[in-house]
Amino acid sequence: MPDWVDAEQRTLLDLLDRRLSRDPDGPFLDCCGTPYTAAELDRESNRVANALAAMGIGHGSTVATILENGAAAVLAWFAIHKLGAISVPVNTALKGSLLRHQLTDADTAIVIVQEDLAERPVEILDSIETVRHLVVVGDPAQAARSGLAATVHAWTDLLDADDARPSALVRPADLGTIVYTGGTTGPSKGCALSHNYHLTIARQIISSWGRTPDDVVWSPLPLFHFNAISCMLTGTLISGGRAALSRRFSVSGFWPEINRTGATIASLLGSLAVMVARADDHPQARGSGGSEANTTLRLLTGAPLPPEIDQIYRKRFGVSTFSNAYGTTEASLISWLPLGRPGKPGSAGIVNSEAFIVKVFDDDDREVARGGEGEIVCRPRTPYVMFEGYWKRPEATVATWRNLWFHTGDIGRIDEDGYLFFVDRKADYMRRRGENISSWELEKVFHEHPDVKDVCVHAVASEVSEDDVKATVVLREGASLTEKRLCRWAIDRLPYYAVPRYFEFRGELPLSETGRMTKNILRDEGVTLATWDREAAGVSFEHR
């Protein structure tokens, strides 16, 4: 196969127009129980786009959204792209300094936020010079504050604007979305993703799933994750058929939602799929014989899926599974399992040679022998199938493209048949409940506590899958702080998914001969007899 291949390039607006020409009035999206056709979404998002344009948003402007799944999140996403602007979907759990970093770093011009979360940006907007407008989905009085620099608008006012399609020249290479990823040695970085990148990853997923216009894809994954954008919005524009978006995940609500929507494919994360499989029996999902599912569902997707969980879905529910893929926000699917290709136990599918040249390097960027372990690296074969770099971070972009190869930071191996096996993470980031977590950012927050002298935040094994988070802490002399009080303090300052489950106080942290913290020792020790467990102690909090 040649190293460089000219391939079809499209914008998100091209995809929408193609859907409108083929099926404008058929069901397109069940948005948390409210049905939309493509024509309805097009018309309503035109109104939002024209209202944003009146606020000064144009080509290259950045608009941040702090929204849970719902109509506003979908309409705002389409509207931003119709202006050639850049969408910055923000995790709704962010607050304080972590939220300030993303809004400031993205040069945010407008923030669209739901009313119950409005106080978070309001508290920090005075320190962000670029934000000129704040749009509140709900009661704008929730953002009322004397002297607030940004002008506050009600979302409903945006829906009163003209519904004509705004005229904006958008190219496939233009940026469409900035997605922030957890940093390991510094603050989180924004992955700048082109319009054509959206098309690429959606097509890869469609091919892997064997998705057809007859499929109904259901997912509770939030639209501030690129997974949901690719599967529910872009993917549905390309494949035809319809999607059903749930506001949030619920174990008890999983099968009722599948039955309500007639879903044939469920898009989950591995940890969520584990919860469903291990939940109490769901009679509504089983046939009268008790051995096969009485459901429309044919495929459940999520990674990683432990073998025993995979078998529960296949044998108990009669549902096929898909977890044979590996990718990063920067590089879509580096490995996959196209329809009809057999999988290998433990593999992440085969190398995606259609889009990439993939190799495994040692620490000196020398290719290791087939079957040997090293860092997974890749190069694109076609235009705009990878990120365009880290937003405003040229040094970080150049560093990750060392020797003109994108370095994933992950350890893997490729066997003689081209199957990729993920081995471990090279960096010190963690992943919990589908969220990437920067240990560096968490440690920075804990250092703000006056009783904390030193801290190491690291991963420990989780019984659900992925990681649980542990904070190993050295207190200042004379401090009377308890693990429970420090946990409560962290709950007020961290996203819910990043609050450590485990805390342990020690007299010192393990250091290497050069004085650097050796997290691998703490990771290997895991939960010890001296470890305090938030869940065992019954410390709970609202997932916000």
XYZ file of C-alpha atoms in Angstrom:
544
model
C 0.000 0.000 0.000
C 1.410 3.464 -0.845
C 2.533 5.651 2.029
C 0.291 8.577 1.024
C -3.240 8.195 -0.313
C -5.619 10.891 -1.519
C -8.974 10.268 0.124
C -12.397 11.876 0.225
C -12.513 14.968 2.408
C -15.710 16.468 3.790
C -16.945 18.974 6.354
C -19.610 18.369 8.959
C -21.905 20.634 6.951
C -21.384 18.413 3.887
C -22.519 15.427 5.931
C -25.585 17.258 7.220
C -26.556 18.424 3.735
C -26.243 14.902 2.381
C -28.539 13.614 5.117
C -31.010 16.402 4.407
C -31.044 15.537 0.709
C -31.661 11.853 1.378
C -33.906 11.774 4.457
C -34.887 15.186 5.804
C -38.063 14.169 7.623
C -37.273 10.664 8.850
C -36.358 10.062 12.498
C -32.782 11.132 13.151
C -32.271 11.525 16.900
C -34.195 10.592 20.023
C -32.729 13.263 22.272
C -33.420 12.171 25.847
C -36.986 11.297 24.886
C -37.608 14.156 22.425
C -37.588 13.054 18.754
C -35.929 15.135 16.037
C -35.718 14.807 12.290
C -32.667 16.047 10.427
C -34.716 18.938 9.055
C -35.855 19.973 12.539
C -32.317 19.900 13.903
C -31.110 21.862 10.887
C -33.764 24.545 11.272
C -33.380 24.966 15.043
C -29.583 24.992 14.913
C -29.773 27.687 12.211
C -31.576 29.876 14.743
C -28.878 29.296 17.348
C -26.138 29.918 14.794
C -27.640 33.242 13.708
C -28.015 34.329 17.326
C -24.371 33.448 18.032
C -23.323 35.339 14.903
C -25.113 38.415 16.241
C -22.918 38.114 19.350
C -19.801 38.264 17.185
C -19.080 34.565 16.630
C -17.544 33.795 13.256
C -14.977 31.633 11.533
C -12.328 30.491 14.031
C -14.138 31.745 17.138
C -14.273 29.340 20.086
C -17.512 28.573 21.898
C -17.460 26.487 25.089
C -20.438 24.398 26.159
C -20.985 23.145 29.716
C -24.034 21.001 29.087
C -25.315 17.559 29.921
C -26.906 15.556 27.133
C -29.993 17.263 25.807
C -31.367 19.348 22.957
C -29.215 22.385 23.784
C -25.984 20.369 23.539
C -26.969 18.968 20.130
C -28.248 22.241 18.665
C -25.238 24.204 19.925
C -22.863 21.656 18.373
C -24.451 21.983 14.931
C -24.804 25.768 15.240
C -21.156 26.378 16.112
C -19.960 24.466 13.060
C -22.370 26.274 10.746
C -20.439 29.473 11.496
C -17.041 27.902 10.899
C -16.453 28.363 14.627
C -14.785 25.850 16.955
C -16.706 23.836 19.534
C -15.097 23.376 22.960
C -17.198 20.798 24.836
C -16.319 21.046 28.531
C -16.735 18.233 31.035
C -19.656 19.221 33.273
C -17.771 18.050 36.361
C -15.058 20.709 36.037
C -14.954 23.564 38.511
C -12.595 26.154 39.923
C -9.040 26.255 38.592
C -9.527 23.280 36.255
C -12.478 24.968 34.552
C -10.640 28.285 34.418
C -7.695 26.647 32.682
C -9.770 25.226 29.839
C -11.875 28.334 29.255
C -8.805 30.565 29.321
C -6.608 28.284 27.240
C -9.283 27.918 24.534
C -9.665 31.724 24.127
C -13.361 31.178 24.793
C -15.606 33.907 23.409
C -18.990 32.540 24.544
C -19.926 30.035 27.243
C -23.208 28.117 26.969
C -24.085 26.522 30.318
C -27.104 24.886 31.903
C -28.624 26.798 34.794
C -27.724 24.391 37.606
C -24.058 24.659 36.626
C -24.035 28.387 35.847
C -22.454 29.446 39.128
C -19.217 27.673 38.183
C -18.269 29.878 35.223
C -19.777 32.936 36.898
C -17.338 32.539 39.795
C -14.307 32.698 37.485
C -15.357 34.819 34.484
C -13.858 37.996 35.925
C -10.426 36.415 35.463
C -11.068 35.365 31.831
C -10.772 38.353 29.508
C -11.971 36.678 26.297
C -15.487 35.646 27.411
C -17.970 38.291 26.282
C -21.273 36.419 26.564
C -22.785 33.790 28.850
C -25.807 31.864 27.562
C -27.848 30.054 30.214
C -30.022 27.064 29.326
C -32.787 27.592 31.849
C -33.305 30.541 34.151
C -30.673 33.227 33.403
C -31.221 34.587 36.905
C -28.930 31.785 38.076
C -26.066 33.743 36.508
C -27.157 37.142 37.824
C -24.247 38.883 39.498
C -23.457 42.546 39.902
C -20.511 43.679 37.843
C -20.230 40.525 35.732
C -18.219 41.454 32.648
C -20.010 39.030 30.327
C -23.491 39.754 28.995
C -26.004 37.117 30.129
C -28.532 35.672 27.664
C -31.383 33.168 27.950
C -31.097 30.138 25.668
C -34.744 30.537 24.672
C -33.932 33.947 23.197
C -31.476 32.300 20.796
C -34.277 30.072 19.494
C -36.196 33.169 18.351
C -33.568 34.122 15.745
C -33.950 33.687 11.985
C -33.890 30.066 10.768
C -32.060 30.663 7.474
C -28.760 28.805 7.080
C -25.887 31.245 7.771
C -23.367 31.632 4.982
C -19.909 30.554 6.057
C -17.081 29.065 4.032
C -15.887 25.938 5.836
C -13.138 23.632 4.565
C -12.400 20.011 5.582
C -9.085 21.148 7.073
C -10.727 23.799 9.280
C -10.837 23.121 13.001
C -14.184 21.918 14.268
C -13.573 20.848 17.857
C -11.042 21.236 20.643
C -11.102 18.299 23.046
C -9.025 18.571 26.207
C -7.053 15.533 27.303
C -5.580 14.828 30.719
C -1.996 16.026 31.046
C 0.732 14.016 32.746
C 3.488 16.554 33.334
C 1.452 19.732 33.019
C -2.064 21.103 32.530
C -4.491 19.380 30.189
C -3.915 20.094 26.491
C -6.487 20.861 23.817
C -6.481 18.470 20.847
C -7.353 20.517 17.759
C -9.533 18.359 15.480
C -10.460 19.186 11.890
C -13.822 18.723 10.225
C -12.417 15.862 8.184
C -11.141 14.155 11.339
C -14.768 13.896 12.518
C -15.629 12.142 9.257
C -12.661 9.770 9.540
C -13.315 8.426 13.017
C -17.061 8.088 12.425
C -16.418 6.017 9.301
C -13.953 3.835 11.155
C -16.528 3.104 13.853
C -19.278 2.429 11.313
C -17.050 -0.077 9.534
C -16.046 -1.807 12.774
C -19.623 -2.127 13.997
C -21.137 -3.059 10.665
C -23.596 -0.211 11.230
C -26.391 0.093 8.663
C -29.354 2.459 8.107
C -31.508 -0.127 9.897
C -29.585 0.256 13.145
C -30.614 2.353 16.121
C -27.609 3.328 18.229
C -28.292 4.132 21.886
C -25.802 5.742 24.250
C -25.690 7.578 27.589
C -22.157 8.832 26.948
C -21.872 12.622 27.303
C -21.482 14.852 24.281
C -18.424 16.457 25.848
C -16.668 13.185 24.946
C -15.598 12.709 21.355
C -16.881 9.121 21.499
C -20.487 10.302 21.717
C -20.014 13.010 19.075
C -18.586 10.454 16.644
C -21.121 7.700 17.266
C -24.338 9.609 17.880
C -24.048 12.706 15.681
C -21.414 12.348 12.956
C -21.915 8.602 12.640
C -25.676 8.923 12.246
C -25.246 11.580 9.547
C -23.049 9.190 7.572
C -24.701 5.814 8.124
C -28.338 6.833 8.027
C -30.829 5.418 10.482
C -31.203 7.006 13.858
C -29.631 7.382 17.273
C -31.056 7.596 20.788
C -29.211 9.733 23.312
C -29.818 9.292 27.041
C -29.222 12.124 29.496
C -26.982 10.017 31.717
C -26.128 6.420 32.531
C -28.216 4.303 34.882
C -27.702 0.600 35.526
C -31.382 0.039 36.350
C -32.441 2.126 33.361
C -30.288 0.360 30.786
C -32.684 -2.352 29.599
C -35.811 -0.162 29.824
C -34.071 2.396 27.575
C -33.035 -0.291 25.100
C -36.601 -1.544 24.967
C -38.104 1.960 24.745
C -35.918 3.086 21.858
C -35.670 -0.235 20.011
C -31.894 0.087 20.048
C -29.882 -2.442 18.081
C -26.462 -1.131 19.172
C -25.518 0.146 22.643
C -22.424 2.346 22.837
C -20.899 2.205 26.320
C -17.555 2.378 28.030
C -16.062 -0.818 29.349
C -16.653 0.100 32.985
C -20.352 0.854 32.356
C -20.796 -2.431 30.505
C -19.278 -4.234 33.487
C -21.831 -2.628 35.816
C -24.756 -3.710 33.646
C -23.458 -7.266 33.345
C -22.910 -7.607 37.091
C -26.229 -6.047 38.112
C -29.110 -8.049 39.499
C -31.188 -10.047 37.037
C -33.217 -8.003 34.552
C -36.262 -10.127 33.630
C -37.396 -7.588 31.026
C -34.277 -8.328 29.003
C -34.641 -12.082 28.936
C -36.754 -14.507 26.985
C -39.221 -16.890 28.538
C -36.610 -19.631 28.490
C -34.281 -17.556 30.639
C -31.237 -18.090 28.457
C -31.586 -15.586 25.624
C -32.378 -11.888 25.587
C -35.808 -10.771 24.451
C -34.436 -7.539 23.058
C -33.737 -5.679 19.836
C -30.106 -5.263 20.890
C -27.635 -7.063 18.615
C -24.330 -5.417 19.585
C -22.823 -3.885 22.709
C -19.646 -1.849 22.294
C -17.173 -0.838 24.958
C -13.502 -1.158 25.770
C -12.048 -2.822 27.628
C -14.346 -5.798 28.170
C -12.908 -8.533 30.386
C -13.461 -12.039 28.930
C -15.950 -13.030 31.634
C -18.039 -9.924 30.982
C -17.940 -10.579 27.241
C -19.347 -14.040 27.858
C -22.191 -12.712 30.020
C -23.455 -10.612 27.135
C -23.001 -13.338 24.551
C -24.429 -16.249 26.539
C -26.902 -14.673 28.920
C -28.284 -11.921 26.706
C -27.468 -13.291 23.258
C -25.789 -9.994 22.341
C -22.554 -9.699 20.366
C -19.811 -7.437 21.692
C -17.164 -5.157 20.242
C -14.068 -4.005 22.129
C -11.305 -4.752 19.626
C -9.990 -1.267 18.954
C -7.299 1.101 20.163
C -7.074 4.810 19.538
C -6.325 8.184 21.024
C -8.036 11.542 20.748
C -5.075 12.632 18.656
C -5.211 9.750 16.188
C -8.685 8.178 15.945
C -8.539 4.372 15.635
C -4.950 3.201 15.298
C -6.150 -0.403 15.408
C -9.592 -1.819 14.727
C -11.437 -4.940 13.664
C -13.266 -4.364 10.382
C -16.421 -6.370 9.870
C -15.658 -9.963 8.978
C -12.125 -10.024 10.386
C -11.611 -12.528 13.226
C -10.355 -11.236 16.528
C -7.558 -12.535 18.688
C -7.931 -12.938 22.460
C -6.434 -9.969 24.266
C -5.801 -7.965 21.128
C -7.060 -4.491 20.207
C -7.767 -5.595 16.647
C -5.462 -5.241 13.679
C -3.345 -2.254 12.730
C -5.439 0.291 10.815
C -3.223 0.354 7.736
C -5.860 2.196 5.702
C -5.274 5.393 7.667
C -1.882 4.909 9.357
C 1.580 3.467 9.288
C 1.903 1.964 12.779
C 5.090 0.761 14.457
C 6.462 -0.055 17.894
C 9.601 1.855 18.976
C 12.082 1.572 21.809
C 13.129 4.602 23.871
C 15.575 5.656 21.158
C 12.915 5.558 18.411
C 14.278 2.378 16.908
C 11.717 -0.111 15.662
C 11.543 -3.257 17.786
C 11.188 -6.719 16.291
C 7.704 -8.062 15.624
C 6.200 -9.247 18.900
C 8.519 -7.020 20.946
C 7.136 -4.439 23.367
C 7.672 -0.712 23.015
C 5.863 2.584 22.493
C 3.093 2.625 19.904
C 3.788 5.277 17.236
C 2.080 6.141 13.964
C 2.002 8.374 10.873
C -1.044 9.234 8.735
C -1.511 7.808 5.238
C -4.250 10.244 4.239
C -4.915 13.952 4.866
C -6.582 15.182 8.057
C -7.121 11.840 9.787
C -5.257 12.965 12.910
C -5.332 15.980 15.175
C -3.844 19.239 13.932
C -1.728 19.667 17.041
C -2.196 20.794 20.619
C -4.000 24.118 20.782
C -1.496 26.956 21.430
C 1.189 24.430 22.407
C 3.639 24.148 19.505
C 6.403 22.781 21.736
C 4.194 19.968 23.003
C 3.065 19.228 19.448
C 6.636 18.989 18.196
C 7.632 16.826 21.175
C 4.904 14.287 20.597
C 5.832 14.199 16.866
C 9.453 13.380 17.626
C 11.277 12.204 14.493
C 8.036 12.819 12.572
C 6.237 9.961 14.326
C 3.288 10.552 16.638
C 4.190 9.020 20.011
C 1.113 7.738 21.839
C 2.754 7.323 25.233
C 1.352 3.781 25.380
C 3.215 0.489 25.408
C 2.142 -2.274 23.045
C 3.259 -4.966 20.641
C 2.302 -6.035 17.116
C 2.337 -9.724 16.252
C 3.223 -11.389 12.958
C -0.391 -11.153 11.749
C -0.636 -7.413 12.344
C -2.707 -7.604 15.550
C -2.000 -4.890 18.103
C -1.842 -5.709 21.808
C -2.040 -2.890 24.363
C 0.340 -3.575 27.248
C 0.411 -0.573 29.565
C 0.530 3.207 29.785
C 3.906 4.788 29.568
C 2.756 8.020 31.158
C 1.439 8.530 34.679
C -2.125 9.397 33.781
C -5.099 7.398 34.960
C -8.456 6.438 33.522
C -11.477 6.050 35.761
C -15.064 5.456 34.606
C -14.051 6.477 31.097
C -12.410 9.754 32.153
C -8.727 10.539 31.653
C -7.256 11.997 34.844
C -4.072 14.003 35.151
C -2.134 13.129 38.291
C -0.217 16.390 37.854
C -3.401 18.485 37.976
C -4.759 16.632 41.026
C -1.474 16.978 42.889
C -1.481 20.703 42.151
C -4.922 21.020 43.786
C -3.948 18.981 46.869
C -0.875 21.151 47.366
C -3.249 24.070 47.964
C -4.320 22.519 51.285
C -2.344 24.162 54.100
C -1.789 20.850 55.934
C -0.418 18.978 52.914
C 3.370 18.929 52.665
C 3.672 16.521 49.751
C 1.359 14.284 47.748
C 1.454 11.638 45.045
C -1.727 10.807 43.152
C -1.579 7.484 41.354
C -3.629 4.607 40.041
C -4.510 1.394 41.844
C -6.312 -1.610 40.428
C -10.105 -1.397 40.290
C -12.501 -4.299 40.615
C -14.740 -2.698 37.973
C -11.986 -2.182 35.334
C -9.752 0.721 34.427
C -8.297 2.484 37.510
C -9.210 3.700 40.945
C -7.427 6.786 42.257
C -5.303 6.950 45.385
C -3.687 9.957 47.050
C -0.631 9.167 49.149
C -0.079 12.214 51.349
C 2.639 13.593 53.614
C 1.208 16.019 56.194
C 2.963 19.042 57.615
C 4.313 18.718 61.128
C 1.618 19.189 63.744
C -1.295 18.832 61.321
C -4.428 17.189 62.706
C -6.049 16.569 59.317
C -7.885 13.261 58.827
C -8.369 11.311 55.616
C -12.113 11.928 55.756
C -11.701 15.687 56.119
C -9.199 15.811 53.265
C -11.605 13.797 51.111
C -14.439 16.218 51.858
C -12.128 19.101 50.990
C -11.288 17.438 47.657
C -14.959 16.864 46.803
C -15.501 20.634 46.824
C -12.609 21.242 44.424
C -12.381 18.309 42.030
C -14.597 16.730 39.381
C -16.475 13.817 40.942
C -14.659 11.247 38.803
C -11.257 12.545 39.957
C -11.912 12.485 43.715
C -9.623 9.736 45.036
C -11.295 6.674 46.424
C -8.255 5.907 48.558
C -6.166 8.101 50.879
C -3.080 7.131 52.825
C -0.960 9.316 55.115
C 2.762 8.578 55.250
C 5.847 10.143 56.761
C 7.553 10.392 53.345
C 7.178 9.441 49.710
C 9.472 6.984 47.930
C 12.100 8.756 45.819
C 14.611 7.537 43.275
C 18.354 8.069 43.573
C 17.947 11.285 41.594
C 15.237 12.562 43.936
C 12.300 11.949 41.611
C 9.082 10.465 42.911
C 8.764 6.767 42.049
C 5.062 6.313 41.416
C 5.577 2.774 40.202
C 6.385 1.691 43.758
C 3.157 3.191 45.089
C 1.155 1.714 42.220
C 2.615 -1.721 42.904
C 1.818 -1.444 46.629
C -1.775 -0.500 45.841
C -4.192 -0.643 48.766
C -2.369 -1.359 52.040
C -3.523 -1.939 55.597
C -3.004 1.769 56.251
C -5.189 2.893 53.320
C -8.466 4.715 54.014
C -11.293 3.812 51.567
C -13.887 6.485 50.799
C -16.473 3.932 49.705
C -15.967 1.714 52.769
C -16.301 4.808 54.963
C -19.603 5.691 53.303
C -18.529 9.118 52.054
C -20.774 9.860 49.082
C -21.504 12.924 46.997
C -23.604 14.018 44.041
C -21.999 13.233 40.677
C -21.620 16.807 39.532
